[in-house]
Structures are given as structure tokens and as C-alpha cells.
Amino acid sequence: MQDAILLAARQSEFILEMAGISKNFGPVQAIRDVNLVVRHGDIHAICGENGAGKSTLMNILSGVYPHGSHGGTIRFDGEERHFHSLRDSEKAGICIIHQELALAPLLSITENLFLGNEIARGGVIDWEEAHDRARTLLDRVGLTEDPRTPVGDLGIGKQQLVEIAKALAKDVRLMILDEPTASLNERDSDRLLELMLEFKAKGVTSIIISHKLNEIRRVADAVTIIRDGATVDVIDCADHEVDEDRIVTAMVGRELSDRYPARDPKIGEVRFAVKDWQVADPQHAGRDVIRNVSFNVRRGEIVGISGLMGAGRTELALSLFGRLHGKYVSGEVSLDGRVIDTPTVAKAIDSGLAYVTEDRKGAGLVLEESIARNTVLANLGKVSKWGFVVDAFAVFDTAAEYCRKMRTRSHDVLQKVGTLSGGNQQKVVLSKWLFTDPEVLILDEPTRGIDVGAKYEIYKIVNDFVAAGKCVVMISSEMPELLGTCDRIYVMNEGRFVGEFAGAEASQEKIMRAIQNNQSIGA
């Protein structure tokens, strides 16, 4: 395989060749003898499971891990390069855009675009020229905002475009995008992919790391697949049509005949019900974020909530779980026919609810703490003596048991959660909430930013949960995920439920039609 990759490099015009790249973190080998060749003007996709080494490879390329801390050679534009810092790679024309955007929310767009590369005369920033250059860059990425606008006032999709404009300000020749659409809705994702194709037409080379195989099929000229820190396959899309099954098999090391594990649902009586739930916007008087929503979930059932970004799905989940969002107006929640009161997170947990946030890094985990501590965080009483002394041995044993059940990949349970891959972090979040022994599990974008293999394992965990007679509410922006896992799907738009479909009868077309019709329903 390695000889074939290097031979391909010698036979074609290429902007980048990484050969024999290896990197260790202490005794752990993150990547070993990885090869990557990228042609001029291509969009080159890199695929692999979480923890396969994709981001490590790109951090080596961009100088985050400096020359001397890794093995192998990097050739850029035909010359061997030794990047000792991010600034070194940027000077060469290589810019990396991480999944967690590196923007200062309180600074303006202009200030963010030229941060560290200010336009100055005699040591004084020339704001007029800076704003003019910012407008030119924003035009290139299709943004019409005033350059003086604080970045924090923009949605995540527009912030992503600001990051790309920031790269263009540095005369980028090779742009690296790490999971660029993971946090974007479908419209913003389409816009970003179209922008990549426009840059390609202008000669800009891109590397995209993505778990979304439909996006790879749409834009990639070549695909490199990495598994367990090594290159295992390379697909030239000019010679072969992108075969999703081939990519998945190479990623996980086995065939996944079905992306969603088989399940024989045993659905019983209604267990969880929400009636006439109404929540007001705390910042805008007279505006409701949730409008008279009613729905139910039966024993052993997975119920999905679909809708466009901004439809109110996350706001609904947060308002139900301890009223974390909005101002409660009216409505009731019941479990097994008994009305439950959930005005705080603690009471929601005591009532049998658990909520897995869409933001695992910002709200779901304490990244500087260990797997062990994160696992027990929502139910410390269960691992405490006399109600206030935490039993360290019980914490360790509990975390080890959940790591075993979840197949969480780590050195040990004392490893910091922030050092885990996205898929393994998500398993720790799930472990934390399953340890509270909930009856109703609310999942908000449960597989965002994780690979197909990790997704499959999480679906199996969810299936096991409902097989025990419990209930799941799943919010997802990926319609295939809802269609592949849910027994029923509610459709939400503008804070209301506008459609309901049995899983077997649902389709993307029906869901979109319900959104367009925007007719409120009851349950």
C-alpha cells in the first residue's frame, strides 16, 4: 500500500507529500508510518474512526506538533519542510481550521480576520484599510455582514465562513478543514461545500476531514482512509466512484452490512407524556419559543424529533430537563401516569429524566477531569459513604465497568476526558447519564461529529436501553439517522409540532413537506 501511494506521488503533480509519518505520546503510538499525497487543486478527504490519527496528522502538517517531535518527512511544493510552529506553516500557505473555531467572540469580524497580522502604519492600526480588506474577504466567502460586527453575534455557520475568510487573508494555498460541517445545519453545510468547490476552481487545494460520507462523495477528488494510526486505503475518485461501503469497511476493519443495528421493538403503554407545553423567550416579551407542544413516548420506544436548525428542538429538551431554557408558562409532564415536577436539574434527575447535550465538550463533560470523575458526576450519592464522602474505589470500579460496557477506548479510567476522541467522549457522556438509572433518556444530536463505527456502537447502547422497557427521545439533524433508528418521528417547526409519522412510513420528503405546510398538531 505504501509503495503504491509513493508511486502515485511521483507520477502526478502534487502540492503535498507526507511520507512515513509517526508520532508517539509517551508510550502510546498515535500514528505509525502514515503516507498522504495531495494533488494541486484537489479536494482531498481524510476518513477514519475517532482516534484513528487524522487530527494528529494534520497537527503535524500545520506545525502544532513541531518538527523533531515526530518521524517522517513533509514535502510541500516539492521542497522538504520543517514546520516548528503554526506560524511557519501559515507562512508557507497552509492554514488549518479546527472543528472548535479559534475566534474571539467579543472582537469584531475585522479584528478576528487580522488578529496577529494587523494592518498597521507606524505601529498604529489602519482601521479604514482593515475594514476595506475585511469587506473584500467577506465578499469572497459570501458574507454581507458589517466587518465591525462582533463575531459572537453571528451564527455558527457564519462563524465558520469567517474562519475561512481568515485563512484567505493569509494567502492560503492549502486549506485544512477538520469536520467543517459537524455543527452546521443542512443549508449552511451545502453553502460551505459549494464554497470549497469555488475555491477549487480558483486553484486552492483543500484537505477535508469528515465523517459525512455523502459530503465526501459530493466534493472529494481523492480519499485517504486511516485506521489505528496507519494508512489503509487510498481512493482516486477520478478512477473510481466513491464507494461508501468500501470506505466504511476500511475505516472500521470489518463490513457493516447495515449502518443501524437490527432491533425487534417491544413497544408497550405510554410511559412519558408532555401536554400543552409552552415556554416564553426570557429576553423578548410576548414571544414563545415553545408553543403548546404535546407528545408521548411508549415503553420500549425510540421517538425522534426532526426539524430545521432553530425549530426549537434543543430549547424543548432543555425546558423539560430542569427548565434550563426559557421561561415556563404552562403545561405538564407525566411519567407512568403520574405528573412529575422538573423545575430544576436535580428534580428532573430524581424524577427519572436524563439529558445528553449536543455540546459534549462545553456542557456535557469536564474536560480536565478523568473518565472516572465524569462518569459519576451526575450521581455522586451512589458512590458516597454517609452521604458526603466519595468512595474513590467505587468511582474507579463504576467507571471501569461502564468503559467495558461501552467499549470506551482509553489508557485507563484516570485518563483526562479532554484527551479522548469525540466518539469516546460521547460514550463517557452516555455513561454519566446511564449511571443515574433514568427511565427517559433525551438525546440531543447523539452522534454529531463521530465516525460510523462509533455511531453503530451508540445505536446498540440506545437499543439495549429501550429493550429494558425504558424510553428514548432522540433529536437529530441527520434525517437518515432518525429514519434508521426511530419507531416514531415528530416534526418540529417554529416552536410547534407540525407532523407525526410512524418510523416505517416516514421519509425525508414527508418530513420536509410537514415543515413547509407548518400546520400545528396535537398528540
mmCIF file of C-alpha atoms in Angstrom, residues 198-412:
data_model
loop_
_atom_site.group_PDB
_atom_site.id
_atom_site.type_symbol
_atom_site.label_atom_id
_atom_site.label_comp_id
_atom_site.label_asym_id
_atom_site.label_seq_id
_atom_site.Cartn_x
_atom_site.Cartn_y
_atom_site.Cartn_z
ATOM 1 C CA GLU A 198 -15.496 27.517 -5.878
ATOM 2 C CA PHE A 199 -12.059 27.720 -4.240
ATOM 3 C CA LYS A 200 -11.032 24.572 -6.083
ATOM 4 C CA ALA A 201 -11.955 26.257 -9.375
ATOM 5 C CA LYS A 202 -9.621 29.115 -8.379
ATOM 6 C CA GLY A 203 -6.734 26.753 -7.661
ATOM 7 C CA VAL A 204 -6.943 26.461 -3.868
ATOM 8 C CA THR A 205 -6.165 22.958 -2.595
ATOM 9 C CA SER A 206 -8.181 21.625 0.340
ATOM 10 C CA ILE A 207 -7.989 18.746 2.781
ATOM 11 C CA ILE A 208 -11.289 17.903 4.461
ATOM 12 C CA ILE A 209 -11.664 15.609 7.454
ATOM 13 C CA SER A 210 -15.252 14.418 7.627
ATOM 14 C CA HIS A 211 -17.421 11.570 8.852
ATOM 15 C CA LYS A 212 -20.231 12.534 6.468
ATOM 16 C CA LEU A 213 -19.745 10.187 3.549
ATOM 17 C CA ASN A 214 -22.386 11.891 1.398
ATOM 18 C CA GLU A 215 -20.357 15.119 1.564
ATOM 19 C CA ILE A 216 -17.168 13.286 0.656
ATOM 20 C CA ARG A 217 -18.892 11.711 -2.334
ATOM 21 C CA ARG A 218 -20.015 15.172 -3.439
ATOM 22 C CA VAL A 219 -16.723 17.105 -3.320
ATOM 23 C CA ALA A 220 -13.704 14.799 -2.968
ATOM 24 C CA ASP A 221 -11.210 14.168 -5.751
ATOM 25 C CA ALA A 222 -9.364 11.593 -3.644
ATOM 26 C CA VAL A 223 -9.864 9.879 -0.300
ATOM 27 C CA THR A 224 -7.273 8.574 2.165
ATOM 28 C CA ILE A 225 -8.541 6.237 4.896
ATOM 29 C CA ILE A 226 -6.645 5.894 8.169
ATOM 30 C CA ARG A 227 -7.252 3.141 10.729
ATOM 31 C CA ASP A 228 -5.443 2.678 14.042
ATOM 32 C CA GLY A 229 -2.856 5.281 13.099
ATOM 33 C CA ALA A 230 -1.936 3.824 9.687
ATOM 34 C CA THR A 231 -2.912 4.437 6.064
ATOM 35 C CA VAL A 232 -5.085 1.518 4.928
ATOM 36 C CA ASP A 233 -6.607 2.654 1.629
ATOM 37 C CA VAL A 234 -6.475 5.440 -0.960
ATOM 38 C CA ILE A 235 -9.237 6.059 -3.485
ATOM 39 C CA ASP A 236 -8.712 8.206 -6.580
ATOM 40 C CA CYS A 237 -12.203 9.451 -7.377
ATOM 41 C CA ALA A 238 -11.233 10.148 -10.980
ATOM 42 C CA ASP A 239 -10.731 6.407 -11.494
ATOM 43 C CA HIS A 240 -13.316 5.038 -9.065
ATOM 44 C CA GLU A 241 -16.719 6.196 -7.932
ATOM 45 C CA VAL A 242 -16.705 6.856 -4.194
ATOM 46 C CA ASP A 243 -17.919 3.599 -2.650
ATOM 47 C CA GLU A 244 -19.275 4.319 0.839
ATOM 48 C CA ASP A 245 -19.186 0.633 1.782
ATOM 49 C CA ARG A 246 -15.503 0.447 0.822
ATOM 50 C CA ILE A 247 -14.738 3.492 2.981
ATOM 51 C CA VAL A 248 -16.690 2.150 5.963
ATOM 52 C CA THR A 249 -15.062 -1.283 5.731
ATOM 53 C CA ALA A 250 -11.590 0.278 5.567
ATOM 54 C CA MET A 251 -12.369 2.609 8.488
ATOM 55 C CA VAL A 252 -13.670 0.013 10.928
ATOM 56 C CA GLY A 253 -11.747 -3.038 9.698
ATOM 57 C CA ARG A 254 -14.897 -5.051 9.112
ATOM 58 C CA GLU A 255 -18.019 -4.921 6.985
ATOM 59 C CA LEU A 256 -21.030 -3.054 8.321
ATOM 60 C CA SER A 257 -23.804 -4.593 6.264
ATOM 61 C CA ASP A 258 -26.242 -2.194 7.889
ATOM 62 C CA ARG A 259 -25.432 1.222 9.358
ATOM 63 C CA TYR A 260 -28.113 0.668 12.011
ATOM 64 C CA PRO A 261 -28.113 -2.446 14.206
ATOM 65 C CA ALA A 262 -31.068 -4.806 13.900
ATOM 66 C CA ARG A 263 -33.775 -4.338 16.520
ATOM 67 C CA ASP A 264 -37.028 -6.085 17.351
ATOM 68 C CA PRO A 265 -39.000 -3.385 19.213
ATOM 69 C CA LYS A 266 -41.327 -4.413 22.033
ATOM 70 C CA ILE A 267 -43.467 -1.303 22.390
ATOM 71 C CA GLY A 268 -45.955 -1.072 25.227
ATOM 72 C CA GLU A 269 -48.063 1.510 27.012
ATOM 73 C CA VAL A 270 -47.385 5.252 27.196
ATOM 74 C CA ARG A 271 -44.756 5.955 29.847
ATOM 75 C CA PHE A 272 -43.671 9.543 29.216
ATOM 76 C CA ALA A 273 -46.070 12.300 28.184
ATOM 77 C CA VAL A 274 -45.824 16.048 27.681
ATOM 78 C CA LYS A 275 -49.056 18.044 27.449
ATOM 79 C CA ASP A 276 -49.595 21.628 26.244
ATOM 80 C CA TRP A 277 -46.005 22.628 26.991
ATOM 81 C CA GLN A 278 -45.440 26.338 26.497
ATOM 82 C CA VAL A 279 -42.239 28.276 27.144
ATOM 83 C CA ALA A 280 -41.622 32.000 26.672
ATOM 84 C CA ASP A 281 -38.449 33.674 25.481
ATOM 85 C CA PRO A 282 -36.946 35.329 28.579
ATOM 86 C CA GLN A 283 -35.384 38.131 26.516
ATOM 87 C CA HIS A 284 -38.276 39.023 24.188
ATOM 88 C CA ALA A 285 -41.596 39.718 25.864
ATOM 89 C CA GLY A 286 -44.590 38.166 24.129
ATOM 90 C CA ARG A 287 -42.532 35.678 22.116
ATOM 91 C CA ASP A 288 -42.895 31.959 22.779
ATOM 92 C CA VAL A 289 -40.020 29.614 21.950
ATOM 93 C CA ILE A 290 -42.175 26.508 22.578
ATOM 94 C CA ARG A 291 -45.851 26.723 21.661
ATOM 95 C CA ASN A 292 -48.335 24.253 23.152
ATOM 96 C CA VAL A 293 -46.304 21.138 22.358
ATOM 97 C CA SER A 294 -47.777 17.739 23.247
ATOM 98 C CA PHE A 295 -46.220 14.346 22.641
ATOM 99 C CA ASN A 296 -45.731 10.948 24.251
ATOM 100 C CA VAL A 297 -43.265 8.052 24.324
ATOM 101 C CA ARG A 298 -44.239 4.448 24.942
ATOM 102 C CA ARG A 299 -42.424 1.713 26.809
ATOM 103 C CA GLY A 300 -39.522 0.405 24.700
ATOM 104 C CA GLU A 301 -39.913 3.140 22.089
ATOM 105 C CA ILE A 302 -37.434 5.467 20.405
ATOM 106 C CA VAL A 303 -39.173 8.683 19.379
ATOM 107 C CA GLY A 304 -37.355 11.132 17.122
ATOM 108 C CA ILE A 305 -37.763 14.892 16.811
ATOM 109 C CA SER A 306 -36.865 16.299 13.417
ATOM 110 C CA GLY A 307 -36.758 19.888 12.213
ATOM 111 C CA LEU A 308 -34.578 22.591 10.764
ATOM 112 C CA MET A 309 -31.996 24.450 12.822
ATOM 113 C CA GLY A 310 -33.816 26.959 15.022
ATOM 114 C CA ALA A 311 -37.056 24.956 15.089
ATOM 115 C CA GLY A 312 -36.938 24.771 18.896
ATOM 116 C CA ARG A 313 -35.885 21.139 19.407
ATOM 117 C CA THR A 314 -32.994 21.787 21.806
ATOM 118 C CA GLU A 315 -34.996 24.508 23.552
ATOM 119 C CA LEU A 316 -37.789 21.985 24.147
ATOM 120 C CA ALA A 317 -35.373 19.429 25.604
ATOM 121 C CA LEU A 318 -33.702 21.979 27.869
ATOM 122 C CA SER A 319 -37.018 23.359 29.104
ATOM 123 C CA LEU A 320 -38.199 19.854 30.025
ATOM 124 C CA PHE A 321 -34.934 18.988 31.768
ATOM 125 C CA GLY A 322 -34.906 21.318 34.761
ATOM 126 C CA ARG A 323 -36.250 24.291 32.796
ATOM 127 C CA LEU A 324 -32.749 25.141 31.624
ATOM 128 C CA HIS A 325 -34.075 27.278 28.780
ATOM 129 C CA GLY A 326 -36.773 29.926 28.572
ATOM 130 C CA LYS A 327 -39.475 30.950 30.990
ATOM 131 C CA TYR A 328 -42.016 28.268 31.882
ATOM 132 C CA VAL A 329 -45.580 29.312 31.019
ATOM 133 C CA SER A 330 -47.765 26.231 31.206
ATOM 134 C CA GLY A 331 -48.067 22.517 30.574
ATOM 135 C CA GLU A 332 -47.376 19.293 32.422
ATOM 136 C CA VAL A 333 -45.034 16.340 32.255
ATOM 137 C CA SER A 334 -46.005 12.862 33.402
ATOM 138 C CA LEU A 335 -44.215 9.546 33.823
ATOM 139 C CA ASP A 336 -46.225 6.330 34.145
ATOM 140 C CA GLY A 337 -49.419 8.353 34.525
ATOM 141 C CA ARG A 338 -48.089 10.453 37.410
ATOM 142 C CA VAL A 339 -47.451 14.180 36.941
ATOM 143 C CA ILE A 340 -43.825 14.988 37.746
ATOM 144 C CA ASP A 341 -42.326 18.349 38.650
ATOM 145 C CA THR A 342 -38.990 19.191 36.983
ATOM 146 C CA PRO A 343 -38.211 22.838 37.852
ATOM 147 C CA THR A 344 -34.527 22.044 38.492
ATOM 148 C CA VAL A 345 -31.993 19.638 37.053
ATOM 149 C CA ALA A 346 -31.755 17.798 40.368
ATOM 150 C CA LYS A 347 -35.528 17.250 40.453
ATOM 151 C CA ALA A 348 -35.567 16.202 36.809
ATOM 152 C CA ILE A 349 -32.923 13.559 37.556
ATOM 153 C CA ASP A 350 -34.801 12.402 40.661
ATOM 154 C CA SER A 351 -37.956 12.108 38.527
ATOM 155 C CA GLY A 352 -36.217 9.741 36.103
ATOM 156 C CA LEU A 353 -35.097 12.064 33.275
ATOM 157 C CA ALA A 354 -31.631 12.361 31.730
ATOM 158 C CA TYR A 355 -30.461 14.728 29.007
ATOM 159 C CA VAL A 356 -27.411 14.147 26.792
ATOM 160 C CA THR A 357 -26.469 17.580 25.481
ATOM 161 C CA GLU A 358 -25.493 18.330 21.883
ATOM 162 C CA ASP A 359 -22.417 20.165 23.231
ATOM 163 C CA ARG A 360 -20.418 17.401 24.891
ATOM 164 C CA LYS A 361 -17.263 19.489 25.294
ATOM 165 C CA GLY A 362 -18.871 22.691 26.523
ATOM 166 C CA ALA A 363 -21.709 21.342 28.666
ATOM 167 C CA GLY A 364 -21.526 17.548 28.823
ATOM 168 C CA LEU A 365 -18.080 16.921 30.269
ATOM 169 C CA VAL A 366 -15.409 18.432 32.482
ATOM 170 C CA LEU A 367 -12.545 18.036 30.035
ATOM 171 C CA GLU A 368 -9.758 18.464 32.582
ATOM 172 C CA GLU A 369 -11.200 15.737 34.808
ATOM 173 C CA SER A 370 -10.784 11.985 34.431
ATOM 174 C CA ILE A 371 -13.141 9.489 32.832
ATOM 175 C CA ALA A 372 -13.829 8.180 36.337
ATOM 176 C CA ARG A 373 -14.935 11.503 37.794
ATOM 177 C CA ASN A 374 -17.022 12.420 34.757
ATOM 178 C CA THR A 375 -18.806 9.071 34.831
ATOM 179 C CA VAL A 376 -20.161 9.526 38.366
ATOM 180 C CA LEU A 377 -20.666 13.299 38.261
ATOM 181 C CA ALA A 378 -24.461 13.245 37.906
ATOM 182 C CA ASN A 379 -24.987 10.685 40.685
ATOM 183 C CA LEU A 380 -22.320 11.215 43.330
ATOM 184 C CA GLY A 381 -24.607 9.963 46.076
ATOM 185 C CA LYS A 382 -24.422 6.466 44.642
ATOM 186 C CA VAL A 383 -20.637 6.323 45.163
ATOM 187 C CA SER A 384 -20.528 8.123 48.511
ATOM 188 C CA LYS A 385 -20.419 6.952 52.119
ATOM 189 C CA TRP A 386 -22.600 8.630 54.708
ATOM 190 C CA GLY A 387 -23.889 10.945 52.003
ATOM 191 C CA PHE A 388 -20.823 13.145 51.707
ATOM 192 C CA VAL A 389 -17.601 11.091 51.498
ATOM 193 C CA VAL A 390 -16.891 9.965 47.928
ATOM 194 C CA ASP A 391 -15.590 6.395 47.770
ATOM 195 C CA ALA A 392 -12.642 6.520 45.346
ATOM 196 C CA PHE A 393 -12.657 2.739 44.882
ATOM 197 C CA ALA A 394 -16.377 2.784 43.976
ATOM 198 C CA VAL A 395 -15.740 5.619 41.498
ATOM 199 C CA PHE A 396 -12.911 3.657 39.861
ATOM 200 C CA ASP A 397 -14.886 0.402 39.696
ATOM 201 C CA THR A 398 -18.008 2.134 38.323
ATOM 202 C CA ALA A 399 -16.081 3.904 35.578
ATOM 203 C CA ALA A 400 -14.203 0.731 34.653
ATOM 204 C CA GLU A 401 -17.468 -1.179 34.355
ATOM 205 C CA TYR A 402 -19.022 1.467 32.083
ATOM 206 C CA CYS A 403 -15.877 1.636 29.943
ATOM 207 C CA ARG A 404 -16.138 -2.104 29.483
ATOM 208 C CA LYS A 405 -19.856 -1.988 28.622
ATOM 209 C CA MET A 406 -19.449 0.977 26.263
ATOM 210 C CA ARG A 407 -16.199 -0.289 24.740
ATOM 211 C CA THR A 408 -14.638 3.080 25.511
ATOM 212 C CA ARG A 409 -11.080 3.219 24.221
ATOM 213 C CA SER A 410 -8.682 4.747 26.762
ATOM 214 C CA HIS A 411 -5.450 4.044 28.615
ATOM 215 C CA ASP A 412 -7.375 3.721 31.880
#
